């Protein structure tokens, strides 16, 4: 109650302050993402949102850094972003410009031609607009259970009927399925890691007072495939409450959080947010790597755009520009292999910058690798299984000899091993045994006949996955024991035994195709015994049974069919 009262008084005095202190129209627009003050009183939105059934499961929300075929920008009489930025984006992906008329299209085309924009990579869509904040009202991209890219529409939390219709129009323009999720929201307050995790501030509660968190979680799970939805506090403490004003997922297990001086009244809130994320577990099973970017004067560094292998960072112009170089260095450190570009503008403010005014367009034919990497310390084994699902959304065939793993041990040269197709979209390969204390770095590569190539992680060799071998000697380099697994395929019960074994203790572990441990049984004195394991609760598919003892590790492939 006290907090609510303090908030009420703060807003009251803020209104008095606004009334007494002049400010520019640009400052007003940027702070409130409004065109003019009349929108404060506009309660008749006349928006025509249509709710639909959810996409076919499983649904996956596409992360910003995934393969994009283009970028959306809006021209509502002005861009809000430098033409030099549009020129750079146009060099290797399509720029889709939303304009309000053919006359505007001609105006913009002339601007593009005289400012180095690659016009051959440009297309235009004519539609009514209220503003250029395409991030906030633009489409959210998903991949549905049929491996089709689609668009999720939502009621935009601003009284702008034309802006609110843009996802519907872009879905028609791209010829992709459209799904209406009845959750009022805004794109600046949503970030996804591409593997079932997303985050927004409590603005999502403010925008949907009739919905409980349980109901919100159900909606984002059904329409976006988000099984872990973080609704966080807003350390910025400003009216906008958009998460992209202070935080950003940089990868599945990386997050950028702004920082402010110790003397700033919000310092504890920012530090608490950074600590919170550093203690959370990512979709890879490791703790998030948290990177900090210093914004002492409201610099907009976190409001950046990741577009394929480029990062576009808004930097300060004039006051505060002395921190620009350090901010760029943080991005380069956090995202090795990416090209990092900076764009200074007097229009950037702490609540509205580059990310707010651009929106990536997911590649409808993307080549997608799903892989849960080996990370951190691992026991000594005879080999290290690398499993992945590889899907060509273009429906093109994969090029089999392009599916491989590259790995290196410590500072040695890179080695390549092929991956073998097992079933469906699943592929497997093995990294050979290393020595205790060795560090192994690796990434996966794939190509398809649409001429697309991709890696996992997406940046590939500059920032590979990394694990290291425990220093303690746990298993021998060679062994004569053989794992016997039967029946195979299994249905309800599985039996595991060893040939040529002696007396010892050990564990029987079952891993799914992505290397996730799904069952483990600790057994004493294998000799003369069959280990019986109930597998009736495991889904049909490919698994691996590993028997680890004091002297050996043995692995056998298992199929489960029901």
Coordinates of C-alpha atoms in Angstrom, one line a residue:
X1 CA 0.0 0.0 0.0
X2 CA 2.8 2.4 0.9
X3 CA 4.5 1.6 -2.4
X4 CA 1.3 2.4 -4.3
X5 CA 0.9 5.7 -2.4
X6 CA 4.5 6.7 -3.2
X7 CA 3.9 5.9 -6.8
X8 CA 0.7 8.0 -6.8
X9 CA 2.5 11.0 -5.2
X10 CA 5.4 10.5 -7.7
X11 CA 3.1 10.7 -10.7
X12 CA 1.3 13.7 -9.2
X13 CA 4.5 15.7 -8.8
X14 CA 5.7 14.5 -12.2
X15 CA 2.5 15.9 -13.8
X16 CA 3.1 19.3 -12.0
X17 CA 6.7 19.2 -13.2
X18 CA 5.7 18.6 -16.7
X19 CA 3.2 21.4 -16.5
X20 CA 5.8 23.9 -15.2
X21 CA 8.8 22.9 -17.4
X22 CA 8.8 23.2 -21.2
X23 CA 9.9 20.2 -23.2
X24 CA 10.2 19.6 -26.9
X25 CA 7.6 17.6 -28.9
X26 CA 10.3 15.0 -29.6
X27 CA 11.0 14.5 -25.9
X28 CA 7.2 14.0 -25.3
X29 CA 6.9 11.6 -28.2
X30 CA 9.9 9.6 -27.2
X31 CA 9.0 9.3 -23.6
X32 CA 5.4 8.3 -24.1
X33 CA 5.6 6.8 -27.6
X34 CA 2.7 9.1 -28.5
X35 CA 2.2 11.4 -31.5
X36 CA 0.8 14.3 -29.6
X37 CA -0.9 15.1 -26.3
X38 CA -4.4 14.4 -27.7
X39 CA -3.7 10.7 -27.3
X40 CA -3.7 11.1 -23.6
X41 CA -7.5 11.7 -23.8
X42 CA -8.2 9.3 -26.7
X43 CA -10.1 6.3 -25.2
X44 CA -11.8 5.3 -28.4
X45 CA -9.2 3.2 -30.1
X46 CA -11.5 1.6 -32.7
X47 CA -9.1 -1.3 -33.0
X48 CA -10.3 -4.4 -34.7
X49 CA -8.3 -7.2 -33.1
X50 CA -9.6 -10.7 -33.9
X51 CA -8.7 -13.6 -31.6
X52 CA -8.0 -17.0 -33.2
X53 CA -7.2 -20.5 -32.1
X54 CA -3.6 -21.0 -31.2
X55 CA -1.0 -22.4 -33.6
X56 CA -0.6 -26.2 -33.9
X57 CA 1.8 -27.3 -31.1
X58 CA 4.6 -27.4 -30.5
X59 CA 5.1 -23.7 -31.0
X60 CA 8.4 -21.9 -30.8
X61 CA 8.9 -18.2 -30.4
X62 CA 11.7 -17.0 -32.8
X63 CA 14.5 -15.1 -31.1
X64 CA 15.7 -11.8 -32.4
X65 CA 19.2 -13.1 -33.3
X66 CA 17.9 -16.0 -35.4
X67 CA 18.1 -16.0 -39.2
X68 CA 16.2 -13.0 -40.6
X69 CA 15.3 -12.5 -44.2
X70 CA 14.7 -8.8 -43.6
X71 CA 13.9 -5.9 -41.3
X72 CA 10.8 -3.8 -41.0
X73 CA 10.9 0.0 -40.8
X74 CA 8.0 2.5 -40.8
X75 CA 7.9 5.9 -42.5
X76 CA 5.2 8.0 -41.0
X77 CA 6.5 11.2 -42.5
X78 CA 9.8 10.5 -40.8
X79 CA 11.9 7.4 -40.0
X80 CA 13.2 8.0 -36.5
X81 CA 16.4 6.2 -37.5
X82 CA 19.4 7.4 -39.5
X83 CA 19.5 6.7 -43.2
X84 CA 23.0 5.4 -42.7
X85 CA 21.6 2.6 -40.5
X86 CA 19.1 1.7 -43.2
X87 CA 21.9 1.6 -45.8
X88 CA 24.0 -0.8 -43.6
X89 CA 21.0 -3.1 -43.0
X90 CA 20.2 -3.2 -46.7
X91 CA 23.6 -4.6 -47.6
X92 CA 22.8 -8.2 -46.7
X93 CA 19.1 -8.4 -46.0
X94 CA 15.8 -7.0 -47.3
X95 CA 14.5 -3.7 -45.9
X96 CA 10.7 -3.7 -45.9
X97 CA 9.5 -0.1 -45.6
X98 CA 5.9 0.6 -44.6
X99 CA 4.7 3.8 -46.2
X100 CA 1.3 5.5 -46.2
X101 CA 1.0 6.2 -49.9
X102 CA 2.7 5.8 -53.3
X103 CA 3.8 9.4 -53.0
X104 CA 5.6 8.6 -49.8
X105 CA 7.2 5.5 -51.5
X106 CA 8.6 7.8 -54.2
X107 CA 10.0 10.2 -51.5
X108 CA 11.6 7.4 -49.6
X109 CA 13.0 5.7 -52.7
X110 CA 14.7 9.0 -53.6
X111 CA 16.1 9.3 -50.1
X112 CA 17.4 5.7 -50.3
X113 CA 19.0 6.3 -53.7
X114 CA 20.9 9.3 -52.5
X115 CA 22.0 7.8 -49.2
X116 CA 23.7 4.6 -50.2
X117 CA 20.8 2.2 -49.5
X118 CA 20.9 -1.0 -51.6
X119 CA 17.7 -0.4 -53.4
X120 CA 17.7 -3.9 -54.9
X121 CA 17.2 -5.2 -51.3
X122 CA 14.3 -2.9 -50.6
X123 CA 10.5 -3.5 -50.9
X124 CA 7.6 -1.3 -49.8
X125 CA 4.2 -2.0 -48.3
X126 CA 1.6 0.8 -48.4
X127 CA -0.6 0.9 -45.3
X128 CA -2.0 3.6 -43.0
X129 CA 0.3 4.4 -40.1
X130 CA 0.1 6.3 -36.8
X131 CA 3.8 6.2 -35.9
X132 CA 7.2 4.8 -36.6
X133 CA 7.5 2.6 -33.5
X134 CA 7.3 -0.7 -35.5
X135 CA 8.9 -2.7 -32.7
X136 CA 6.0 -1.9 -30.4
X137 CA 3.1 -2.7 -32.8
X138 CA 4.9 -5.0 -35.2
X139 CA 4.5 -8.8 -35.7
X140 CA 5.8 -11.5 -33.3
X141 CA 7.2 -14.4 -35.3
X142 CA 6.8 -18.1 -34.3
X143 CA 7.3 -21.5 -35.8
X144 CA 4.3 -23.8 -35.4
X145 CA 4.1 -27.6 -35.1
X146 CA 4.1 -27.9 -38.9
X147 CA 7.4 -26.1 -39.1
X148 CA 5.8 -23.1 -40.7
X149 CA 6.8 -19.5 -39.7
X150 CA 3.7 -17.6 -38.6
X151 CA 2.8 -14.3 -37.0
X152 CA 1.2 -13.7 -33.7
X153 CA -1.0 -10.6 -33.4
X154 CA -2.0 -9.0 -30.1
X155 CA -3.9 -5.9 -29.1
X156 CA -1.4 -3.0 -29.1
X157 CA -1.4 -1.1 -25.9
X158 CA -1.7 2.3 -27.5
X159 CA -4.8 4.0 -29.0
X160 CA -3.6 3.6 -32.6
X161 CA -5.9 1.6 -34.8
X162 CA -3.7 1.8 -37.9
X163 CA -0.5 0.7 -36.1
X164 CA -2.5 -2.1 -34.4
X165 CA -3.4 -3.6 -37.8
X166 CA 0.2 -3.9 -39.1
X167 CA 0.8 -7.5 -38.0
X168 CA -2.3 -8.5 -39.9
X169 CA -1.2 -6.8 -43.0
X170 CA 2.4 -8.1 -42.8
X171 CA 1.1 -11.6 -42.4
X172 CA -0.8 -11.2 -45.6
X173 CA 2.2 -9.6 -47.3
X174 CA 4.5 -12.4 -46.3
X175 CA 1.8 -15.0 -46.9
X176 CA 2.2 -16.7 -43.5
X177 CA -0.4 -17.9 -41.0
X178 CA -1.8 -15.3 -38.6
X179 CA -2.8 -16.0 -35.0
X180 CA -4.6 -13.6 -32.7
X181 CA -3.5 -13.8 -29.0
X182 CA -5.9 -11.8 -26.8
X183 CA -3.1 -10.4 -24.5
X184 CA -2.6 -6.6 -24.7
X185 CA 1.0 -5.9 -25.0
X186 CA 3.8 -4.1 -26.8
X187 CA 6.9 -5.4 -28.6
X188 CA 9.3 -3.2 -26.6
X189 CA 8.2 -5.2 -23.5
X190 CA 8.9 -8.6 -24.8
X191 CA 12.1 -10.6 -25.4
X192 CA 12.4 -14.3 -26.2
X193 CA 15.4 -16.6 -26.1
X194 CA 14.0 -18.9 -28.8
X195 CA 13.9 -22.0 -26.6
X196 CA 10.7 -21.5 -24.5
X197 CA 11.8 -18.6 -22.3
X198 CA 10.6 -15.0 -22.5
X199 CA 10.5 -11.9 -20.3
X200 CA 8.4 -8.8 -19.9
X201 CA 8.0 -6.2 -17.1
X202 CA 4.9 -5.9 -14.9
X203 CA 3.5 -3.7 -17.6
X204 CA 1.9 -6.8 -19.0
X205 CA -0.1 -7.0 -15.7
X206 CA -1.0 -3.3 -16.0
X207 CA -2.2 -3.8 -19.5
X208 CA -4.3 -6.9 -18.7
X209 CA -5.9 -6.2 -15.2
X210 CA -8.6 -8.9 -15.8
X211 CA -6.0 -11.7 -16.3
X212 CA -4.2 -13.6 -13.6
X213 CA -0.5 -14.6 -14.1
X214 CA -1.7 -18.1 -14.6
X215 CA -4.0 -17.0 -17.5
X216 CA -1.2 -14.9 -19.0
X217 CA 1.2 -17.9 -18.8
X218 CA -1.4 -20.1 -20.5
X219 CA -1.8 -17.6 -23.4
X220 CA 1.9 -17.1 -24.0
X221 CA 2.4 -20.9 -23.8
X222 CA -0.4 -21.7 -26.3
X223 CA 0.4 -19.0 -28.8
X224 CA 4.2 -18.5 -28.4
X225 CA 5.4 -21.7 -26.9
X226 CA 6.7 -19.9 -23.9
X227 CA 6.9 -22.3 -20.9
X228 CA 8.9 -20.0 -18.7
X229 CA 7.6 -16.5 -18.8
X230 CA 9.4 -14.0 -16.5
X231 CA 7.3 -11.0 -15.4
X232 CA 9.9 -8.7 -13.8
X233 CA 10.1 -5.4 -12.0
X234 CA 11.2 -2.4 -13.9
X235 CA 14.4 -0.9 -12.6
X236 CA 14.2 2.0 -15.0
X237 CA 11.4 3.3 -12.9
X238 CA 9.9 5.3 -15.8
X239 CA 6.5 5.5 -17.3
X240 CA 7.3 3.4 -20.4
X241 CA 8.1 0.1 -18.5
X242 CA 9.5 -1.5 -21.6
X243 CA 12.1 -4.2 -20.9
X244 CA 14.2 -3.2 -24.0
X245 CA 15.0 0.1 -22.2
X246 CA 17.3 -1.7 -19.8
X247 CA 17.7 -5.4 -20.7
X248 CA 18.1 -7.7 -23.7
X249 CA 18.7 -11.4 -24.4
X250 CA 21.9 -11.7 -26.5
X251 CA 21.8 -15.5 -26.9
X252 CA 20.0 -18.4 -25.3
X253 CA 22.1 -18.1 -22.2
X254 CA 23.3 -14.5 -22.3
X255 CA 21.5 -11.4 -21.1
X256 CA 22.5 -7.7 -21.1
X257 CA 21.5 -5.6 -18.1
X258 CA 22.1 -1.9 -17.9
X259 CA 23.9 -0.4 -14.9
X260 CA 23.8 3.1 -13.3
X261 CA 26.1 4.9 -10.8
X262 CA 26.0 4.0 -7.1
X263 CA 24.7 7.5 -6.5
X264 CA 21.6 6.8 -8.7
X265 CA 18.5 6.1 -6.6
X266 CA 17.8 3.1 -8.8
X267 CA 21.2 1.5 -8.3
X268 CA 19.9 -1.2 -6.0
X269 CA 17.1 -2.1 -8.4
X270 CA 19.5 -2.5 -11.3
X271 CA 21.9 -4.6 -9.2
X272 CA 19.1 -6.8 -8.0
X273 CA 18.0 -7.4 -11.5
X274 CA 21.5 -8.4 -12.6
X275 CA 21.9 -10.7 -9.6
X276 CA 18.5 -12.3 -10.3
X277 CA 19.4 -13.2 -13.9
X278 CA 22.8 -14.5 -12.9
X279 CA 21.1 -17.0 -10.6
X280 CA 18.5 -18.2 -13.1
X281 CA 19.0 -21.3 -15.2
X282 CA 18.9 -20.9 -19.0
X283 CA 17.4 -23.3 -21.5
X284 CA 20.8 -24.8 -21.9
X285 CA 20.9 -25.8 -18.2
X286 CA 23.6 -23.4 -17.2
X287 CA 23.3 -20.1 -15.3
X288 CA 22.8 -17.0 -17.5
X289 CA 25.9 -15.1 -18.4
X290 CA 25.1 -11.5 -17.4
X291 CA 26.8 -8.6 -19.2
X292 CA 26.5 -5.0 -17.9
X293 CA 26.4 -1.8 -20.0
X294 CA 26.9 1.5 -18.2
X295 CA 24.2 4.1 -18.8
X296 CA 24.9 6.9 -16.2
X297 CA 23.0 9.6 -18.1
X298 CA 20.2 7.6 -19.6
X299 CA 22.2 6.4 -22.6
X300 CA 20.2 4.0 -24.7
X301 CA 22.8 1.3 -25.2
X302 CA 20.5 -1.7 -24.3
X303 CA 18.0 -0.6 -27.0
X304 CA 20.0 -2.3 -29.8
X305 CA 19.0 -4.5 -32.7
X306 CA 20.6 -7.9 -33.5
X307 CA 20.1 -8.6 -37.2
X308 CA 21.8 -11.9 -38.4
X309 CA 25.5 -11.5 -37.6
X310 CA 25.4 -7.7 -37.0
X311 CA 24.5 -5.7 -33.9
X312 CA 23.3 -2.1 -34.2
X313 CA 23.8 -0.1 -31.1
X314 CA 22.4 3.4 -30.4
X315 CA 25.0 5.6 -28.9
X316 CA 24.9 9.0 -27.2
X317 CA 25.4 12.3 -29.1
X318 CA 26.9 15.1 -27.1
X319 CA 26.4 14.7 -23.3
X320 CA 27.3 11.1 -22.3
X321 CA 29.1 10.2 -25.5
X322 CA 32.2 9.5 -23.5
X323 CA 30.7 6.2 -22.5
X324 CA 30.0 5.1 -26.1
X325 CA 33.3 3.3 -26.6
X326 CA 32.9 1.2 -23.4
X327 CA 29.4 0.2 -24.4
X328 CA 30.6 -1.0 -27.8
X329 CA 33.4 -2.9 -26.1
X330 CA 30.9 -4.7 -23.9
X331 CA 28.9 -5.9 -27.0
X332 CA 32.1 -7.1 -28.7
X333 CA 33.1 -9.0 -25.5
X334 CA 29.6 -10.5 -25.1
X335 CA 29.1 -11.4 -28.8
X336 CA 32.4 -12.4 -30.3
X337 CA 32.2 -12.8 -34.1
X338 CA 29.4 -10.3 -34.6
X339 CA 30.0 -7.0 -36.4
X340 CA 29.0 -4.2 -33.9
X341 CA 27.9 -0.9 -35.4
X342 CA 27.2 2.3 -33.5
X343 CA 24.8 5.0 -34.5
X344 CA 24.6 8.3 -32.6
X345 CA 21.5 10.4 -32.8
X346 CA 20.0 13.4 -30.9
X347 CA 16.7 11.6 -31.1
X348 CA 17.7 8.7 -28.9
X349 CA 16.5 8.8 -25.3
X350 CA 16.5 6.3 -22.5
X351 CA 12.9 5.2 -23.3
X352 CA 13.1 5.2 -27.1
X353 CA 15.9 4.4 -29.4
X354 CA 17.0 2.1 -32.3
X355 CA 15.3 -1.1 -31.2
X356 CA 12.0 0.6 -30.7
X357 CA 12.0 1.7 -34.4
X358 CA 13.1 -1.4 -36.2
X359 CA 11.8 -5.0 -36.3
X360 CA 13.5 -8.2 -37.7
X361 CA 11.6 -10.4 -40.0
X362 CA 12.2 -14.2 -39.4
X363 CA 13.5 -16.2 -42.4
X364 CA 10.5 -18.2 -43.6
X365 CA 12.8 -20.9 -45.0
X366 CA 15.3 -20.9 -42.1
X367 CA 17.5 -23.9 -41.5
X368 CA 17.1 -24.6 -37.8
X369 CA 19.3 -26.6 -35.5
X370 CA 17.9 -27.6 -32.1
X371 CA 20.7 -28.7 -29.8
X372 CA 21.2 -28.7 -26.0
X373 CA 25.0 -28.2 -25.8
X374 CA 27.5 -29.9 -23.5
X375 CA 28.7 -27.2 -21.1
X376 CA 30.8 -27.0 -18.0
X377 CA 32.6 -30.0 -16.4
X378 CA 32.0 -33.5 -17.8
X379 CA 33.4 -36.8 -16.6
X380 CA 36.1 -38.6 -18.6
X381 CA 34.4 -40.8 -21.3
X382 CA 35.5 -42.7 -24.3
X383 CA 33.5 -40.3 -26.5
X384 CA 31.1 -37.4 -26.2
X385 CA 27.7 -37.8 -27.9
X386 CA 26.5 -34.7 -29.7
X387 CA 22.8 -34.9 -30.8
X388 CA 20.7 -32.4 -32.7
X389 CA 17.4 -32.0 -34.6
X390 CA 18.0 -30.2 -37.9
X391 CA 15.0 -28.9 -39.8
X392 CA 14.9 -27.1 -43.2
X393 CA 11.8 -24.9 -43.1
X394 CA 12.3 -24.4 -46.8
X395 CA 11.4 -28.1 -47.3
X396 CA 14.7 -28.5 -49.1
X397 CA 16.7 -31.6 -48.5
X398 CA 19.7 -31.4 -46.2
X399 CA 23.1 -31.9 -47.7
X400 CA 24.3 -35.0 -45.8
X401 CA 28.1 -34.4 -46.1
X402 CA 27.6 -30.8 -44.8
X403 CA 26.2 -32.0 -41.4
X404 CA 29.2 -32.1 -39.1
X405 CA 30.8 -31.1 -35.8
X406 CA 34.0 -29.1 -35.6
X407 CA 35.8 -29.3 -32.3
X408 CA 39.2 -28.4 -30.9
X409 CA 41.0 -29.6 -27.7
X410 CA 42.6 -26.8 -25.8
X411 CA 44.5 -24.6 -28.2
X412 CA 45.0 -27.2 -31.0
X413 CA 43.7 -26.9 -34.5
X414 CA 40.0 -27.6 -35.4
X415 CA 39.0 -31.1 -36.2
X416 CA 35.8 -32.2 -38.1
X417 CA 33.6 -35.3 -37.5
X418 CA 30.5 -36.2 -39.4
X419 CA 27.1 -36.5 -38.0
X420 CA 24.9 -39.5 -38.8
X421 CA 21.2 -39.3 -39.5
X422 CA 19.3 -41.5 -37.0
X423 CA 15.6 -40.9 -37.4
X424 CA 13.2 -38.1 -38.4
X425 CA 15.2 -34.9 -38.1
X426 CA 17.7 -36.3 -35.6
X427 CA 21.5 -36.4 -36.2
X428 CA 24.3 -37.6 -34.0
X429 CA 28.1 -37.5 -33.9
X430 CA 30.8 -38.1 -31.3
X431 CA 33.7 -36.1 -30.1
X432 CA 36.5 -38.5 -29.2
X433 CA 37.9 -38.9 -25.7
X434 CA 40.2 -36.2 -24.4
X435 CA 42.4 -36.1 -21.3
X436 CA 41.5 -35.0 -17.7
X437 CA 41.7 -31.3 -17.5
X438 CA 41.3 -30.7 -21.3
X439 CA 38.9 -28.1 -22.6
X440 CA 36.8 -28.9 -25.7
X441 CA 35.2 -26.3 -27.9
X442 CA 32.7 -27.3 -30.6
X443 CA 30.0 -26.2 -32.9
X444 CA 27.6 -27.9 -35.4
X445 CA 27.2 -27.0 -39.1
X446 CA 24.5 -27.8 -41.6
X447 CA 23.5 -26.9 -45.1
X448 CA 20.5 -27.6 -47.3
X449 CA 19.7 -27.5 -51.0
X450 CA 18.1 -24.0 -50.7
X451 CA 21.7 -22.8 -50.3
X452 CA 21.2 -22.0 -46.7
X453 CA 23.9 -22.8 -44.2
X454 CA 23.8 -22.4 -40.4
X455 CA 25.7 -23.3 -37.3
X456 CA 24.9 -24.0 -33.6
X457 CA 25.6 -21.7 -31.9
X458 CA 24.5 -19.3 -34.7
X459 CA 27.7 -17.3 -34.7
X460 CA 29.7 -20.6 -35.0
X461 CA 33.4 -20.8 -34.5
X462 CA 34.0 -17.4 -33.0
X463 CA 31.9 -18.3 -29.9
X464 CA 31.6 -22.1 -29.7
X465 CA 30.1 -24.3 -27.0
X466 CA 32.7 -25.2 -24.4
X467 CA 33.1 -28.0 -21.8
X468 CA 36.0 -29.5 -20.0
X469 CA 37.0 -32.9 -18.7
X470 CA 37.1 -33.5 -14.9
X471 CA 40.7 -33.6 -13.6
X472 CA 40.0 -36.7 -11.4
X473 CA 40.5 -40.0 -13.2
X474 CA 37.0 -41.6 -13.3
X475 CA 37.1 -44.1 -16.1
X476 CA 39.7 -45.9 -18.1
X477 CA 40.6 -45.1 -21.7
X478 CA 39.9 -48.6 -22.9
X479 CA 37.5 -51.3 -21.7
X480 CA 36.4 -54.7 -22.7
X481 CA 33.0 -54.5 -21.1
X482 CA 30.0 -54.5 -23.4
X483 CA 26.5 -53.1 -22.6
X484 CA 23.6 -55.5 -23.3
X485 CA 20.3 -53.6 -23.6
X486 CA 17.1 -55.6 -24.3
X487 CA 14.5 -55.7 -25.6
X488 CA 15.4 -53.1 -28.2
X489 CA 13.1 -51.4 -29.1
X490 CA 11.6 -51.4 -25.6
X491 CA 8.1 -50.8 -24.6
X492 CA 7.4 -51.0 -20.8
X493 CA 10.4 -52.7 -19.2
X494 CA 14.1 -52.5 -20.2
X495 CA 16.8 -54.8 -19.1
X496 CA 20.5 -53.8 -18.9
X497 CA 23.4 -56.2 -18.3
X498 CA 27.2 -56.3 -19.0
X499 CA 29.3 -59.0 -20.6
X500 CA 32.9 -59.5 -19.4
X501 CA 32.2 -57.7 -16.2
X502 CA 33.6 -57.9 -12.6
X503 CA 32.3 -56.9 -9.2
X504 CA 31.8 -53.2 -8.9
X505 CA 29.2 -50.5 -8.2
X506 CA 27.8 -48.2 -10.9
X507 CA 25.0 -46.2 -12.4
X508 CA 22.7 -46.9 -15.3
X509 CA 21.7 -43.6 -17.0
X510 CA 19.3 -43.0 -19.8
X511 CA 19.6 -39.8 -21.9
X512 CA 17.3 -38.5 -24.6
X513 CA 18.4 -37.6 -28.1
X514 CA 19.5 -34.2 -26.9
X515 CA 21.7 -35.5 -24.1
X516 CA 19.2 -34.7 -21.3
X517 CA 19.3 -37.2 -18.4
X518 CA 15.8 -38.7 -18.1
X519 CA 16.4 -41.7 -15.8
X520 CA 19.1 -42.8 -13.6
X521 CA 19.5 -46.0 -11.4
X522 CA 22.2 -46.6 -8.9
X523 CA 23.1 -50.3 -8.8
X524 CA 25.5 -52.3 -6.5
X525 CA 27.3 -55.4 -7.6
X526 CA 26.1 -56.0 -11.2
X527 CA 27.5 -59.5 -11.2
X528 CA 24.9 -62.1 -11.8
X529 CA 22.1 -59.5 -12.1
X530 CA 20.0 -58.0 -14.8
X531 CA 19.0 -54.4 -14.2
X532 CA 15.3 -53.8 -14.8
X533 CA 14.1 -50.3 -15.6
X534 CA 10.6 -49.1 -16.1
X535 CA 10.5 -47.0 -19.3
X536 CA 6.8 -46.9 -19.8
X537 CA 6.7 -43.2 -18.9
X538 CA 9.3 -42.2 -21.6
X539 CA 8.0 -40.9 -24.9
X540 CA 8.7 -43.0 -28.1
X541 CA 12.0 -42.1 -29.7
X542 CA 15.8 -42.4 -29.6
X543 CA 17.7 -42.7 -26.3
X544 CA 21.1 -43.7 -25.1
X545 CA 21.8 -46.0 -22.2
X546 CA 25.0 -45.4 -20.4
X547 CA 26.5 -47.7 -17.7
X548 CA 29.2 -45.8 -15.8
X549 CA 31.3 -47.8 -13.3
X550 CA 34.5 -47.2 -11.4
X551 CA 36.6 -48.5 -14.4
X552 CA 34.6 -47.9 -17.5
X553 CA 31.8 -46.1 -19.3
X554 CA 29.7 -48.0 -21.9
X555 CA 26.9 -46.6 -24.0
X556 CA 24.3 -48.2 -26.2
X557 CA 21.6 -46.8 -28.4
X558 CA 18.0 -47.5 -27.4
X559 CA 14.7 -47.1 -29.2
X560 CA 11.4 -46.9 -27.3
X561 CA 8.2 -47.7 -29.0
X562 CA 4.7 -47.7 -27.5

